[in-house]
XYZ file of C-alpha atoms in Angstrom:
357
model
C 65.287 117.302 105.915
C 68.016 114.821 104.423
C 71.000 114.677 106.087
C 74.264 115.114 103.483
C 75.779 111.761 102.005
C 79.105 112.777 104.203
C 78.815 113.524 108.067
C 79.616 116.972 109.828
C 83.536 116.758 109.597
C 83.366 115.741 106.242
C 84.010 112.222 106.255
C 81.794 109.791 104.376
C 79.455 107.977 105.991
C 79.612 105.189 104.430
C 77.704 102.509 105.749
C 77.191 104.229 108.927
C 74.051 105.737 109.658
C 73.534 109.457 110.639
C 72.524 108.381 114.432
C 75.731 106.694 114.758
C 77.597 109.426 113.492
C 75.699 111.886 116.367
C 76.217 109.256 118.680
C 80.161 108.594 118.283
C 80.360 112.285 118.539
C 78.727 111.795 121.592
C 81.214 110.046 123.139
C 84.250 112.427 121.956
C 82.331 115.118 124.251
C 82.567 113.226 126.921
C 79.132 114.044 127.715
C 75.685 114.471 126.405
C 74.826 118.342 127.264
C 71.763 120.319 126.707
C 73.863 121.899 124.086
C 73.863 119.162 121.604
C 69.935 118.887 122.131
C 69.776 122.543 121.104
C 71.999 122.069 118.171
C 70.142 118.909 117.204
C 67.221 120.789 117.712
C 68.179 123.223 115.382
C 69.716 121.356 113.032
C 66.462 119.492 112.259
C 63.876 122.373 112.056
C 66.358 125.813 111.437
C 68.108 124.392 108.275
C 66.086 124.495 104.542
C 67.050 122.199 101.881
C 67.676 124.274 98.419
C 64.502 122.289 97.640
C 62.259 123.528 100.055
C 60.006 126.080 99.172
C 59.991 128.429 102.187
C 63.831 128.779 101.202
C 64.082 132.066 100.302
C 67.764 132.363 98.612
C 69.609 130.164 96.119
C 73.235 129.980 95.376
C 74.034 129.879 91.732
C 76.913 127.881 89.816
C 80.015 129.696 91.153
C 79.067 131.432 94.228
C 81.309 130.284 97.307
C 80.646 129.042 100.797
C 81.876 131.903 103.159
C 83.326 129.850 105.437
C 85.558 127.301 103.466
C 85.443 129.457 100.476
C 85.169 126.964 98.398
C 81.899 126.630 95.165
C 78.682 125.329 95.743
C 78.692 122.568 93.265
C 75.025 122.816 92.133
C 75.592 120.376 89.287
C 74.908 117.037 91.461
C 72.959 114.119 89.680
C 70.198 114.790 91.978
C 70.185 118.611 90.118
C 71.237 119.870 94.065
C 74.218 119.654 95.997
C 72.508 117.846 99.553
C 75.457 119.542 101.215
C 74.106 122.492 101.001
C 71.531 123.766 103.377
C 69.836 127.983 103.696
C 69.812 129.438 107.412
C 65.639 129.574 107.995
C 65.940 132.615 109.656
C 68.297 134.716 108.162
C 68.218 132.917 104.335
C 72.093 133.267 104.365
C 73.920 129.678 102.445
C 76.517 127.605 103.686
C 78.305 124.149 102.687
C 76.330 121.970 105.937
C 79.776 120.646 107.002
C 80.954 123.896 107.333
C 78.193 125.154 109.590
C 78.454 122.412 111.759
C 82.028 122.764 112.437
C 81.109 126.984 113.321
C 78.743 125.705 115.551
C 81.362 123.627 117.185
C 84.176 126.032 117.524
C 85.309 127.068 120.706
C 86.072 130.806 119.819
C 82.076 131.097 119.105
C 80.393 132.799 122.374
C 76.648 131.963 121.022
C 75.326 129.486 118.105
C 75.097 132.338 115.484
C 75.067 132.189 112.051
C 78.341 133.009 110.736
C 77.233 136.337 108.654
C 74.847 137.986 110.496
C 75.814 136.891 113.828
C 72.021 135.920 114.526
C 71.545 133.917 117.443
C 70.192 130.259 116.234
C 69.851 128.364 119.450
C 70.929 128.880 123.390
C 74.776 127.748 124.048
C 75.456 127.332 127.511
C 78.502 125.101 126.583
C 80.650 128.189 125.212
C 78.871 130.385 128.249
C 80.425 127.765 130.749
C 76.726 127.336 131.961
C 76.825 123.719 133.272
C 74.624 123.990 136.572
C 71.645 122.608 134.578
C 73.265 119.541 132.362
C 72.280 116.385 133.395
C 75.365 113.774 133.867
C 74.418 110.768 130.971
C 75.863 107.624 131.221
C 78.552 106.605 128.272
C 80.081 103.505 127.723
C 83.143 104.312 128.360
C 84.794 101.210 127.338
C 83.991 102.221 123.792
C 86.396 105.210 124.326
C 88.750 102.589 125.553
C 88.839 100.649 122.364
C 89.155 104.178 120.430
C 92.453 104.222 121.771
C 93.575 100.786 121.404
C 92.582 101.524 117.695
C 94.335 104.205 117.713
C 97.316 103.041 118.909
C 97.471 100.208 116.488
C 97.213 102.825 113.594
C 100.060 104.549 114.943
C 101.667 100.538 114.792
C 100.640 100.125 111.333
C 102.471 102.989 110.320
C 105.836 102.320 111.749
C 105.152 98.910 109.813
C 105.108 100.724 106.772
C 107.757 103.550 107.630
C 110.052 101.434 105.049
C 107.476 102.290 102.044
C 107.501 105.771 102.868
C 109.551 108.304 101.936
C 112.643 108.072 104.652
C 113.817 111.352 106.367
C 114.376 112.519 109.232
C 110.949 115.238 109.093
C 108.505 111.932 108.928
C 110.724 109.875 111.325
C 109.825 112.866 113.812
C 106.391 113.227 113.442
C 105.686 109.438 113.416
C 107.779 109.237 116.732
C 105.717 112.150 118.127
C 102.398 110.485 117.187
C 103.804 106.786 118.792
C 104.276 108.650 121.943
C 100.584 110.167 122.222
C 99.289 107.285 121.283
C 100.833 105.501 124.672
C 99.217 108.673 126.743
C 95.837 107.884 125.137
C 95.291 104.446 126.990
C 95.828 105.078 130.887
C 94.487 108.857 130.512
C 90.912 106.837 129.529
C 90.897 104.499 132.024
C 91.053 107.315 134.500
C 89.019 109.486 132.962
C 86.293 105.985 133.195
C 87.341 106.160 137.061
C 86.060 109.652 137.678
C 82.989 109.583 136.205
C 82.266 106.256 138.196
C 83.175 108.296 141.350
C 81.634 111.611 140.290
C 78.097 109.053 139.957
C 78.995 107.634 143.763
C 79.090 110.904 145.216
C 76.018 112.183 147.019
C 74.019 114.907 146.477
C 74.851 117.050 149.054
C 78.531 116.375 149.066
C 79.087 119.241 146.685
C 83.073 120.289 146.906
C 83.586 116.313 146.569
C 81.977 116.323 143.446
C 83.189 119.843 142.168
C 86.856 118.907 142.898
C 86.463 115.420 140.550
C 84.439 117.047 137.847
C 87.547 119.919 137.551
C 90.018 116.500 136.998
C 87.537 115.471 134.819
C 87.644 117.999 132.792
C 90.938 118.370 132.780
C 91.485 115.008 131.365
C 88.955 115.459 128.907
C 91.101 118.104 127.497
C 93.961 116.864 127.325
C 92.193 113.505 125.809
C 90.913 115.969 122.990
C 93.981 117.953 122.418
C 95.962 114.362 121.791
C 93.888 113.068 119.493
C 93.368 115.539 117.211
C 96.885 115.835 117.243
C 97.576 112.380 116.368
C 94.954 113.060 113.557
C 96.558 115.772 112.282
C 100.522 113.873 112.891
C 98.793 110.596 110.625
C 97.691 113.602 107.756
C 100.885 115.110 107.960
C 102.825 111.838 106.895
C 100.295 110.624 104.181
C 100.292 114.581 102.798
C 104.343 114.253 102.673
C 103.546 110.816 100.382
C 100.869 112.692 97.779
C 103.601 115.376 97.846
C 105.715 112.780 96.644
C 103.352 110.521 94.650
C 106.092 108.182 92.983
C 106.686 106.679 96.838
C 103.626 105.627 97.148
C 103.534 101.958 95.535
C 101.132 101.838 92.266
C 99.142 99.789 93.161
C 99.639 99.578 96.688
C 100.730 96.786 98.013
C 97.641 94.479 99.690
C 99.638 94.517 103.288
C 98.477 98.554 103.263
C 94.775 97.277 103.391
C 94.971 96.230 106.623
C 96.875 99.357 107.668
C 94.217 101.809 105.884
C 91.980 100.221 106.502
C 92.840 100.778 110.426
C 93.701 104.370 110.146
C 90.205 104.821 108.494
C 88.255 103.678 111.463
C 90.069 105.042 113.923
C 90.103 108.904 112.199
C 86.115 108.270 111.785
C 86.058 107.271 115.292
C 83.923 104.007 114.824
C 84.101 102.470 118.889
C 82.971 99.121 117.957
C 85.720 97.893 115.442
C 86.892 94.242 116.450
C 90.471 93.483 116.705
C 90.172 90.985 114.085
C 88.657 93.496 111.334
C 89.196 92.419 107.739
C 88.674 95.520 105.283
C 86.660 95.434 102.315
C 87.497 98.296 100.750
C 89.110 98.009 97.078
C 92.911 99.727 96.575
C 91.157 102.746 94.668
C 90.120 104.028 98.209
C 93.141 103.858 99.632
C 93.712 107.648 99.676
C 90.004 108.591 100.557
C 90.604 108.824 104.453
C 93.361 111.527 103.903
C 91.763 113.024 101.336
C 88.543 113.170 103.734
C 91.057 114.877 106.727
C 92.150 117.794 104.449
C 88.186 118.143 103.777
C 88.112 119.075 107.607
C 91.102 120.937 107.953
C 90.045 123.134 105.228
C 85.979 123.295 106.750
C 88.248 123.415 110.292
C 90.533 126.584 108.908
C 87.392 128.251 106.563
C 85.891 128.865 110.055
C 88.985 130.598 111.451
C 89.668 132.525 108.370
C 85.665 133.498 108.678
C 86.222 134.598 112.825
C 89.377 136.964 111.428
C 87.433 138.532 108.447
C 84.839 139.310 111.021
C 87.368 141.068 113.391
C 89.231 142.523 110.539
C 85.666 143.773 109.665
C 84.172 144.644 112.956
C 87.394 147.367 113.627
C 86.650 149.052 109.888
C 82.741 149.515 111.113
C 84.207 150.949 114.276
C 87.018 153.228 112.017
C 89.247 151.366 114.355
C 92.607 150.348 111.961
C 93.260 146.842 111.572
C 96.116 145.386 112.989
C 98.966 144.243 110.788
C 99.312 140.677 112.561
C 95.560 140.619 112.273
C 95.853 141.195 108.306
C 98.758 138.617 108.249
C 96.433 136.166 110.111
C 94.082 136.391 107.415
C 96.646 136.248 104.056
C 98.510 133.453 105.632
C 95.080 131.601 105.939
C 94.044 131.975 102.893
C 97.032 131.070 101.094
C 96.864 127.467 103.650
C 93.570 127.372 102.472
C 94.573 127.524 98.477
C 97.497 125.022 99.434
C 94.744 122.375 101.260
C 92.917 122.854 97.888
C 95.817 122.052 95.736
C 96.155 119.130 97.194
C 92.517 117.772 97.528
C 92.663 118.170 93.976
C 96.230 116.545 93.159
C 94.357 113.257 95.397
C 90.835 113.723 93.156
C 93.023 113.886 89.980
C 95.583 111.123 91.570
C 95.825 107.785 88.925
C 92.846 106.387 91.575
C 89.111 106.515 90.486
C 87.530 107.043 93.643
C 84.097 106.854 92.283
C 81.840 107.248 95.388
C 83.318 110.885 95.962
């Protein structure tokens, strides 16, 4: 089965290869369970390509992913959308990017599919069943330069702060985002330190290495919780420009190359970037790598919005009533998710040609 010309989150591969994609992911786990085997498992023999034969449903022109809610665009030069991929099992359609981030969310108890709720491969991960996943060594100095690269994005920006639009809203966030990015740097080199000590310890000393696999874990959370915040910080302040599109500098000015260029990388989470990287991408790409992070926080939210239909619906088959904060939950995201579309399309329609979207 091809995989999709952009990787699970959304973002374009680019030059990357699918492996390295799996593998960087990889190291954002912090380990290699027998979860992602299962899911890799899956995801090479329990998907069907629109192509395939033995698929045994078809979207047509209009029909909408349930999770992100957004069309099927059928009308791809290859007469397919390769984004696209039919449950084996069940037959039920979704965008692939949007599957994979249901598989990945933390409020899912099993690897179902998002209709039906049919089980598509075991989960021990979200069953907290870890006695059986083998410890894999990571080179953790990768995750080391992930934060150095992220930290020098957060740099870039305050280089730029004067092109941006000044008030006292962006001035926050970007301080907010300086300050995780200092936490990023000693919290890795500690969470390197564990798992060196957690591979010392001997077999049979078992509280020793249950008491520095709970740190570890606890570092690995709050390692995930800061990045993705810093993600979302670095979207915030570029979605306050394209709310503003006469700030932004037409064209932009060739010092912002570097500076994408930077915040690029370090959103796709390439490890191996050298300090002295020179970008080759032309100005018309400029806004890709935001317009790539609403992509996932609209695949990110259409999951959400899919978990509270599926309570909502869950109390109606019981002739339970549905909560009013419940309801709210559900209007409020989907009017987010119409806002996230309004402005992936005010970036596709921006004075740009971004022709390799």
């Amino acid at each position: 089965m091809p995989h999709p010309s952009m990787d699970a989150t959304g973002y374009y591969q680019m030059d990357y290869v699918q492996h390295d994609i799996d593998r960087v992911r990889c190291f954002e786990m912090g380990a290699i369970s027998f979860t992602i085997y299962a899911r890799q498992e899956f995801l090479s023999n329990g998907l069907l390509d629109l192509r395939d034969e033995r698929a045994n449903a078809c979207p047509e022109d209009g029909d909408n992913c349930p999770i992100c809610i957004e069309p099927f665009d059928l009308a791809t030069e290859a007469g397919l959308d390769n984004n696209v991929e039919v449950i084996a099992g069940c037959g039920h359609i979704f965008h692939f990017s949007c599957l994979w981030t249901w598989l990945n969310s933390p409020e899912a108890p099993i690897a179902s599919c998002p209709m039906c709720r049919r089980e598509l491969f075991p989960n021990p991960h979200y069953m907290g069943d870890w006695a059986e996943v083998p410890r894999v060594d990571v080179p953790w100095g990768h995750l080391i330069r992930i934060s150095d690269n992220m930290a020098h994005t957060i740099t870039a920006l305050a280089d730029v702060r004067a092109k941006l639009v000044h008030s006292d809203d962006v001035n926050a966030r970007l301080a907010e985002a300086e300050s995780l990015a200092a936490q990023l740097r000693p919290l890795f080199i500690r969470y390197e330190q564990i798992e060196r000590q957690i591979g010392a310890v001997c077999d049979n000393d078992l509280d020793a290495w249950n008491e520095l696999d709970l740190e570890s874990d606890r570092i690995y959370d709050t390692l995930r919780h800061l990045m993705r915040r810093v993600d979302e910080i670095v979207a915030e302040i570029y979605a306050s420009e394209i709310d503003a599109p006469d700030a932004l500098p037409v064209p932009p000015a060739p010092v912002n190359a570097a500076v994408i260029a930077r915040i690029d990388a370090a959103l796709v989470r390439v490890p191996n970037m050298p300090e002295n990287y020179e970008p080759t991408i032309e100005p018309e790409y400029y806004p890709l790598f935001h317009l790539n992070a609403l992509r996932e926080q609209r695949t990110s939210l259409g999951v959400r919005f899919m978990q509270l239909q599926q309570q909502a619906k869950e109390l109606n088959d019981r002739g339970e009533p549905v909560p009013q904060e419940l309801e709210n939950e559900i209007d409020q995201a989907e009017e987010t998710l119409r806002e996230i579309r309004r402005q992936i399309d005010l970036i596709e329609n921006y004075p740009y040609q971004m022709s390799e979207m």
